[in-house]
PDB file of C-alpha atoms and ligand atoms in Angstrom:
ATOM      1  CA  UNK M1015      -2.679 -23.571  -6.815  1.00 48.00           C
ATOM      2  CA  UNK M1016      -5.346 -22.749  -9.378  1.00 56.00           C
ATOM      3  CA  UNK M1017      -4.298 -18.681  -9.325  1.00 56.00           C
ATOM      4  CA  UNK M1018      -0.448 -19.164 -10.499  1.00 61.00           C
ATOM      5  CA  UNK M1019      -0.864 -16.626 -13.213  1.00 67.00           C
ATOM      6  CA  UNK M1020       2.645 -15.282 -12.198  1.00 75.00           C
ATOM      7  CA  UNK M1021       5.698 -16.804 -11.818  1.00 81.00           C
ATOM      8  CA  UNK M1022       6.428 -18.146  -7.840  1.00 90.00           C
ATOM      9  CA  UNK M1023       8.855 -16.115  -6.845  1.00 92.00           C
ATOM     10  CA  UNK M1024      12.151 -17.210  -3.982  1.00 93.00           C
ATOM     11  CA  UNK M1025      11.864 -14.413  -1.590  1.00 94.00           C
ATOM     12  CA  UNK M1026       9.874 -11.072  -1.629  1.00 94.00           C
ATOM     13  CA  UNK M1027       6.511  -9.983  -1.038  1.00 95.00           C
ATOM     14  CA  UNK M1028       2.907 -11.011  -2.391  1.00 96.00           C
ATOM     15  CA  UNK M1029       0.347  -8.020  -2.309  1.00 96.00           C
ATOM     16  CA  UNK M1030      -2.776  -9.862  -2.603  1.00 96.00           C
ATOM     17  CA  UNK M1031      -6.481  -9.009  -2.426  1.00 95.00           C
ATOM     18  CA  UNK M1032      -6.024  -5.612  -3.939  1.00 95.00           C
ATOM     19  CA  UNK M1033      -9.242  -3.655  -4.819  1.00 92.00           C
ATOM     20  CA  UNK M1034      -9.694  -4.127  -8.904  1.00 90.00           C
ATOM     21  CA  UNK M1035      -7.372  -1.803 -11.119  1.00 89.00           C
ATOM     22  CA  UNK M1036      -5.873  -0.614  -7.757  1.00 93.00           C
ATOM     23  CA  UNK M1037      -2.504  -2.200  -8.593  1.00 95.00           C
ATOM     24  CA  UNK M1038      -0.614   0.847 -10.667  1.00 92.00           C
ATOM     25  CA  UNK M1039      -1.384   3.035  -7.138  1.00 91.00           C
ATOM     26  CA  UNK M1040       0.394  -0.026  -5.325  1.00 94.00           C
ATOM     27  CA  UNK M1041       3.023   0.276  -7.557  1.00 93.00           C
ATOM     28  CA  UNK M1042       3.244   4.047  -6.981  1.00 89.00           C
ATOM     29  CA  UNK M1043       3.996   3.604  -3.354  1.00 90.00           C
ATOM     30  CA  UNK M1044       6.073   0.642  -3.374  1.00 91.00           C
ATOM     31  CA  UNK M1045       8.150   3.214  -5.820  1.00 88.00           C
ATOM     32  CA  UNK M1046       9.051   1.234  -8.792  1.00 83.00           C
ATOM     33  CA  UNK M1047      12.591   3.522  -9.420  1.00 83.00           C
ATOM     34  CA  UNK M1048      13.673   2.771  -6.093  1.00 82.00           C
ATOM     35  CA  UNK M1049      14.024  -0.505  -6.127  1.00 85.00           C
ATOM     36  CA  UNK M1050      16.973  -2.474  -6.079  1.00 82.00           C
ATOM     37  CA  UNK M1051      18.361  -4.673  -9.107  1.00 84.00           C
ATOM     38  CA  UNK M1052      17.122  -8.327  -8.157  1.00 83.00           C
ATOM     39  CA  UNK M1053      13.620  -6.878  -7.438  1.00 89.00           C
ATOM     40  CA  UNK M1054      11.388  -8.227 -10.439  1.00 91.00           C
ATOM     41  CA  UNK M1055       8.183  -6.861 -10.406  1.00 93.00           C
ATOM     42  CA  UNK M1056       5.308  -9.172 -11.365  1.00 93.00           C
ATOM     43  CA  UNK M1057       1.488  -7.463 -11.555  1.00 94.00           C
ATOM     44  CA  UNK M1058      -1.581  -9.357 -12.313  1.00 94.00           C
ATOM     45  CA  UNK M1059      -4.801  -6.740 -12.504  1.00 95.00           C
ATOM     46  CA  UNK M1060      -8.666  -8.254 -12.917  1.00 94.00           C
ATOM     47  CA  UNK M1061      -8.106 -11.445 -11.601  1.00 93.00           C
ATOM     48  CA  UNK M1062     -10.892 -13.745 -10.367  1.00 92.00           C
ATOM     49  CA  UNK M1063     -11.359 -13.416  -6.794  1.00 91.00           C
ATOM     50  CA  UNK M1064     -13.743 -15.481  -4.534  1.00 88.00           C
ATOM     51  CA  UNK M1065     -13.705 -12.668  -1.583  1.00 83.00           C
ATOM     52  CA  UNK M1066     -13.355  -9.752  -3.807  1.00 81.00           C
ATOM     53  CA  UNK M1067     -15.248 -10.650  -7.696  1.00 91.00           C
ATOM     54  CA  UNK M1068     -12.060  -9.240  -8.894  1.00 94.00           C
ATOM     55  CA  UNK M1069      -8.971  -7.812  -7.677  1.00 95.00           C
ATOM     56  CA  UNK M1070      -4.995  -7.384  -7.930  1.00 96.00           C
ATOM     57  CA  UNK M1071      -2.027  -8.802  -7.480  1.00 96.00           C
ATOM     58  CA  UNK M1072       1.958  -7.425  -6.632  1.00 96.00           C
ATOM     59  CA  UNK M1073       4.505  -9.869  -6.230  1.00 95.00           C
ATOM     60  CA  UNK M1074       8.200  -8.134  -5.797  1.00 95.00           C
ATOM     61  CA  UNK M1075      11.424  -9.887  -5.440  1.00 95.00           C
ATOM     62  CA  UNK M1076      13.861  -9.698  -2.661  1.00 91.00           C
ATOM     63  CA  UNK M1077      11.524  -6.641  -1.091  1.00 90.00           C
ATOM     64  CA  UNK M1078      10.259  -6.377   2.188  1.00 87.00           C
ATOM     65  CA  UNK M1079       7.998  -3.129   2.654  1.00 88.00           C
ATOM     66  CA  UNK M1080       8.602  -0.358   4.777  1.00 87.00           C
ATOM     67  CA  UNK M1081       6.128   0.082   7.791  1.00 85.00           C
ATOM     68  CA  UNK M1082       5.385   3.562   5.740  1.00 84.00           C
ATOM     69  CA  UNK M1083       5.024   2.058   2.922  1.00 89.00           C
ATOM     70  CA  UNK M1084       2.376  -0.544   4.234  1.00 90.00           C
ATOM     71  CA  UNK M1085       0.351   2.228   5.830  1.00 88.00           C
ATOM     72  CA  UNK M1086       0.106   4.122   2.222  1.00 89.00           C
ATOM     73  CA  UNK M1087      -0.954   0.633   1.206  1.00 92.00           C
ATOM     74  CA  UNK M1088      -3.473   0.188   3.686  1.00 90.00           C
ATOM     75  CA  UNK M1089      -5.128   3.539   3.043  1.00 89.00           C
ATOM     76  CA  UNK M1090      -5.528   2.805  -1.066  1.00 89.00           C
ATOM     77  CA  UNK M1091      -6.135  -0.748  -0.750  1.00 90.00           C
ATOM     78  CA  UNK M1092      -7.622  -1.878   2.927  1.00 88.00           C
ATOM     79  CA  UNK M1093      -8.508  -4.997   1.262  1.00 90.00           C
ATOM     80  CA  UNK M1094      -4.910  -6.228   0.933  1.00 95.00           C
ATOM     81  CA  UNK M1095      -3.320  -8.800   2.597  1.00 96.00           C
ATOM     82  CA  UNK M1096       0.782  -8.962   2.591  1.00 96.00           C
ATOM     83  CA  UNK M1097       2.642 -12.257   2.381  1.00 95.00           C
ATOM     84  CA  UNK M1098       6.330 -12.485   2.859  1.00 94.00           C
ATOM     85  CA  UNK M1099       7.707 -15.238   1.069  1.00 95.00           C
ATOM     86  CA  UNK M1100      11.170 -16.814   1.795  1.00 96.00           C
ATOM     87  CA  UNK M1101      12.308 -19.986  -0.181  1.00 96.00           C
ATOM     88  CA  UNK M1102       9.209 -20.197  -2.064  1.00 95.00           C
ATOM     89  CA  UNK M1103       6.921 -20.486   1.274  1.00 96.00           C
ATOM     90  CA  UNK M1104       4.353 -17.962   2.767  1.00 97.00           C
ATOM     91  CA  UNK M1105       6.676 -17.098   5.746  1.00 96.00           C
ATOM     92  CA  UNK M1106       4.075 -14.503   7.277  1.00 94.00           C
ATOM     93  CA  UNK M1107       0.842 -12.773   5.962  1.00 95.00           C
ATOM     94  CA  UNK M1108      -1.179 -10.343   7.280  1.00 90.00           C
ATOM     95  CA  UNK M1109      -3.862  -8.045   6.295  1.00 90.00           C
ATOM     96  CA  UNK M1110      -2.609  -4.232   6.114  1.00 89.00           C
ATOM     97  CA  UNK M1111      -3.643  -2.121   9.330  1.00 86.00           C
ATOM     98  CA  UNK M1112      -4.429   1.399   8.640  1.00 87.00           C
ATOM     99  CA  UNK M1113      -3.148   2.493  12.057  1.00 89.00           C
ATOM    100  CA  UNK M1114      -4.876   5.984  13.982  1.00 93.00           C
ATOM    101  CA  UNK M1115      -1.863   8.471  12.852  1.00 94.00           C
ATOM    102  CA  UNK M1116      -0.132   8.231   9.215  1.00 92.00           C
ATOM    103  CA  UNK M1117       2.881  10.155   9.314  1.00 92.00           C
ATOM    104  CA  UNK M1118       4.427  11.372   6.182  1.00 89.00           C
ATOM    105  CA  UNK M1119       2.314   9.452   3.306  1.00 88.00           C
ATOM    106  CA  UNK M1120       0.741  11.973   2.303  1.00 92.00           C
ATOM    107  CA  UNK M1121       0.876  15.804   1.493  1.00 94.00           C
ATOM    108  CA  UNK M1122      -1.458  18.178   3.490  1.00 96.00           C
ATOM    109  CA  UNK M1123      -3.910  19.636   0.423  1.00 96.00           C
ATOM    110  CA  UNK M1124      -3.749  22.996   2.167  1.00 96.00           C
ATOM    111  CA  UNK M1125      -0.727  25.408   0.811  1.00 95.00           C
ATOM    112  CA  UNK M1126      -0.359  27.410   3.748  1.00 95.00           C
ATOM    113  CA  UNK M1127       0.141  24.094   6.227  1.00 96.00           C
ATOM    114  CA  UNK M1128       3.102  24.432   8.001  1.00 95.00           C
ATOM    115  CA  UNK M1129       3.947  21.094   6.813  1.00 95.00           C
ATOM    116  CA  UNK M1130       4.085  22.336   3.185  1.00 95.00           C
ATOM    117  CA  UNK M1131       6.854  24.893   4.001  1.00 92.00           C
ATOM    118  CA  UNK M1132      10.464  24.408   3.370  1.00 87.00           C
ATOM    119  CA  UNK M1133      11.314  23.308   7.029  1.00 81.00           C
ATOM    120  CA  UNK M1134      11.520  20.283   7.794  1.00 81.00           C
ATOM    121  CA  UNK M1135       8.528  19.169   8.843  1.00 91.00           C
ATOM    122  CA  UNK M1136       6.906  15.686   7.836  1.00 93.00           C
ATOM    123  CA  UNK M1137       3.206  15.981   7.253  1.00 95.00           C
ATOM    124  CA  UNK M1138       0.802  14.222  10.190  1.00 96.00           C
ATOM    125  CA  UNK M1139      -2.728  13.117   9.813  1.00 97.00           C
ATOM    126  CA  UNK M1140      -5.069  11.386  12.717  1.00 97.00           C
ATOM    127  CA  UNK M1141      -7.499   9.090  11.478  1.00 94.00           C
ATOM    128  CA  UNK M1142     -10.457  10.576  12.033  1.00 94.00           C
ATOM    129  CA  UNK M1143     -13.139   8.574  10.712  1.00 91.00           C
ATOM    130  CA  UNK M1144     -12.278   4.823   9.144  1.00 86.00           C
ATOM    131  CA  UNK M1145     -15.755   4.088   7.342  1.00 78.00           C
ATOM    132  CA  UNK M1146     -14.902   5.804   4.761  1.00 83.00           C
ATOM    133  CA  UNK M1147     -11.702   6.886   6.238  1.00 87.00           C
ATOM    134  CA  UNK M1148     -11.311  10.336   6.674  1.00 93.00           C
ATOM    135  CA  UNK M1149      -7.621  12.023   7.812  1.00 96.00           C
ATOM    136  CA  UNK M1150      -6.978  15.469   9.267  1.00 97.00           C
ATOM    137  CA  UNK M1151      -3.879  17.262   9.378  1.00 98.00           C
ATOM    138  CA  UNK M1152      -2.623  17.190  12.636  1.00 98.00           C
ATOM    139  CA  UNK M1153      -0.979  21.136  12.009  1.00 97.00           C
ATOM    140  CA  UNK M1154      -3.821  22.865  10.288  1.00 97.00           C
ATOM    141  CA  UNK M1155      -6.896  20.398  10.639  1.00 98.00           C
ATOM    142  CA  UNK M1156      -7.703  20.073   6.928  1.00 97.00           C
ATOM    143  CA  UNK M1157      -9.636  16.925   5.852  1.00 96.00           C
ATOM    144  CA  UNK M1158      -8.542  14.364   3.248  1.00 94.00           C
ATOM    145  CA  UNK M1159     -10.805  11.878   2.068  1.00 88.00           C
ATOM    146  CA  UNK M1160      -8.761  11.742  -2.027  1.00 87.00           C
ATOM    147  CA  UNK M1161      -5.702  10.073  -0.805  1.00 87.00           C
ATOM    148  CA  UNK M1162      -4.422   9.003  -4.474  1.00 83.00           C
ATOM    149  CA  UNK M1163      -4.453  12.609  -5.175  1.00 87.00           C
ATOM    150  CA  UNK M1164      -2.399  13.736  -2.191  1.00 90.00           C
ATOM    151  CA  UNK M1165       0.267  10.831  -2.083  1.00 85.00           C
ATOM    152  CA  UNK M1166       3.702  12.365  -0.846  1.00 81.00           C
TER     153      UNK M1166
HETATM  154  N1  ATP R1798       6.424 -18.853  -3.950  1.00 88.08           N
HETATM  155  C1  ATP R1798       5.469 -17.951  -4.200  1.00 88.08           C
HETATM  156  N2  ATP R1798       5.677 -17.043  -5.167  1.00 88.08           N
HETATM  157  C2  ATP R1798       4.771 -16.100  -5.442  1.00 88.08           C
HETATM  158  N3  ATP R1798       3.599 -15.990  -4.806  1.00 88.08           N
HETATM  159  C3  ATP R1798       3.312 -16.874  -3.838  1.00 88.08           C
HETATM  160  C4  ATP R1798       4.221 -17.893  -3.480  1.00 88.08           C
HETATM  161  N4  ATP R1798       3.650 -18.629  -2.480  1.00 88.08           N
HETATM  162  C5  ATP R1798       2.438 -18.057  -2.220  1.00 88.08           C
HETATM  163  N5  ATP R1798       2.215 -16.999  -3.028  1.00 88.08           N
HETATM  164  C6  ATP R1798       1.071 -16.081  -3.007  1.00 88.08           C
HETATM  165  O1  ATP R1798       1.039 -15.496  -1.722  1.00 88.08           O
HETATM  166  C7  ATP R1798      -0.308 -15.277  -1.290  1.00 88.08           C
HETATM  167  C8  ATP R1798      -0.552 -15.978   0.003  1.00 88.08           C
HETATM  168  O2  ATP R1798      -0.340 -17.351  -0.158  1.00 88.08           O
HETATM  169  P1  ATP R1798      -1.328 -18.426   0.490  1.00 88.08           P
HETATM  170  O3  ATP R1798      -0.865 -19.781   0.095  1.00 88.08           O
HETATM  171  O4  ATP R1798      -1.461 -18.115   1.937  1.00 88.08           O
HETATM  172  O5  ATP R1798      -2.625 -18.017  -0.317  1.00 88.08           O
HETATM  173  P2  ATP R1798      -4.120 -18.476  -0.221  1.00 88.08           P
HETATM  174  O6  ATP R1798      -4.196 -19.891   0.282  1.00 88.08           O
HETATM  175  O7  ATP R1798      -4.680 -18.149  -1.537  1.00 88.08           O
HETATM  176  O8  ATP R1798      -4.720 -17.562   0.925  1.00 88.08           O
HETATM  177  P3  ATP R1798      -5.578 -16.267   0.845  1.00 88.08           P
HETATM  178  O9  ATP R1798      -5.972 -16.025  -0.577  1.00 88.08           O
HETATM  179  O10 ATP R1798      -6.728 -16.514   1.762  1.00 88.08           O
HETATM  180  O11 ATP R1798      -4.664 -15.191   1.392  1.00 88.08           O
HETATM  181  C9  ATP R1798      -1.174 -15.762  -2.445  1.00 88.08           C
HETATM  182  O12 ATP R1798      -1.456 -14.640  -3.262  1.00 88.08           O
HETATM  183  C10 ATP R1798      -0.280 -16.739  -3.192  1.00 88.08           C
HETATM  184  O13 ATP R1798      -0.611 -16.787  -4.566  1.00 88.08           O
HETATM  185 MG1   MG R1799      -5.905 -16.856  -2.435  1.00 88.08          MG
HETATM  186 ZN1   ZN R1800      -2.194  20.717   7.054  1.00 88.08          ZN
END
């Protein structure tokens, strides 16, 4: 392994293949405060990548990711791929899958969407266009295309 530039870790899960400087948004959704105590976080940003030039790595301990969690993933970082490790092994990997409806990643930019009201309602976008991807709010039909901006 040429690219150990972080620690292997037991179990837990390898973000890999993230766009370059992409990692601190990663780290946003994975939700640093939540996790629990034996989770380690390990982050390795502007690291030689044949695929990529450069990209970003996550490695977390004892964490496996939400399916919500890996969709917010998969919108900031379609590059990645997601390896679960258990006793030091690649148990599964697979590249993140932005999926045609992403319910309540983000926030709907509009004010007056119902889905920014105090019921509760969790915001819905359809996957409107992938290249770039483009979302619109399933309630009120506004477009997103600045997801770091609008992360719930
Ligand atoms: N025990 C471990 N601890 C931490 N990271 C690991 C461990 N084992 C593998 N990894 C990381 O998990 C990811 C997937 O591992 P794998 O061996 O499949 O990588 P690879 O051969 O570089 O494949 P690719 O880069 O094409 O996904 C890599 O980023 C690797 O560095
Ligand atoms: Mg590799
Ligand atoms: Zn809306």
């Amino acid at each position: 392994m040429r690219e150990l530039k972080i620690t292997p870790i037991k179990n837990g899960t390898v973000i890999d293949h993230i766009g370059n400087g992409l990692a601190l948004e990663v780290l946003r959704i994975i939700g640093v405060r939540e996790l629990d105590k034996d989770s380690s976080v390990s982050v390795a940003i502007h690291v030689r990548s044949g695929k990529l030039g450069w990209k970003d790595i996550v490695k977390v301990e004892s964490m496996e990711l939400s399916p919500r969690k890996v969709n917010a993933i998969a919108l900031i970082a379609p590059t990645a791929t997601i390896s679960i490790i258990r006793d030091y092994k690649v148990r599964e990997k697979r590249v993140v899958d932005l999926p045609s409806r992403i319910v309540g990643v983000l926030r709907c930019p509009n004010p007056t969407c119902i889905s920014n009201q105090p019921e509760p309602i969790e915001s819905e976008f359809e996957v409107t266009d992938r290249r770039p991807v483009v979302l619109t709010c399933a309630f009120c039909e506004r477009r997103v295309d600045d997801f770091l901006r609008h992360l719930a």
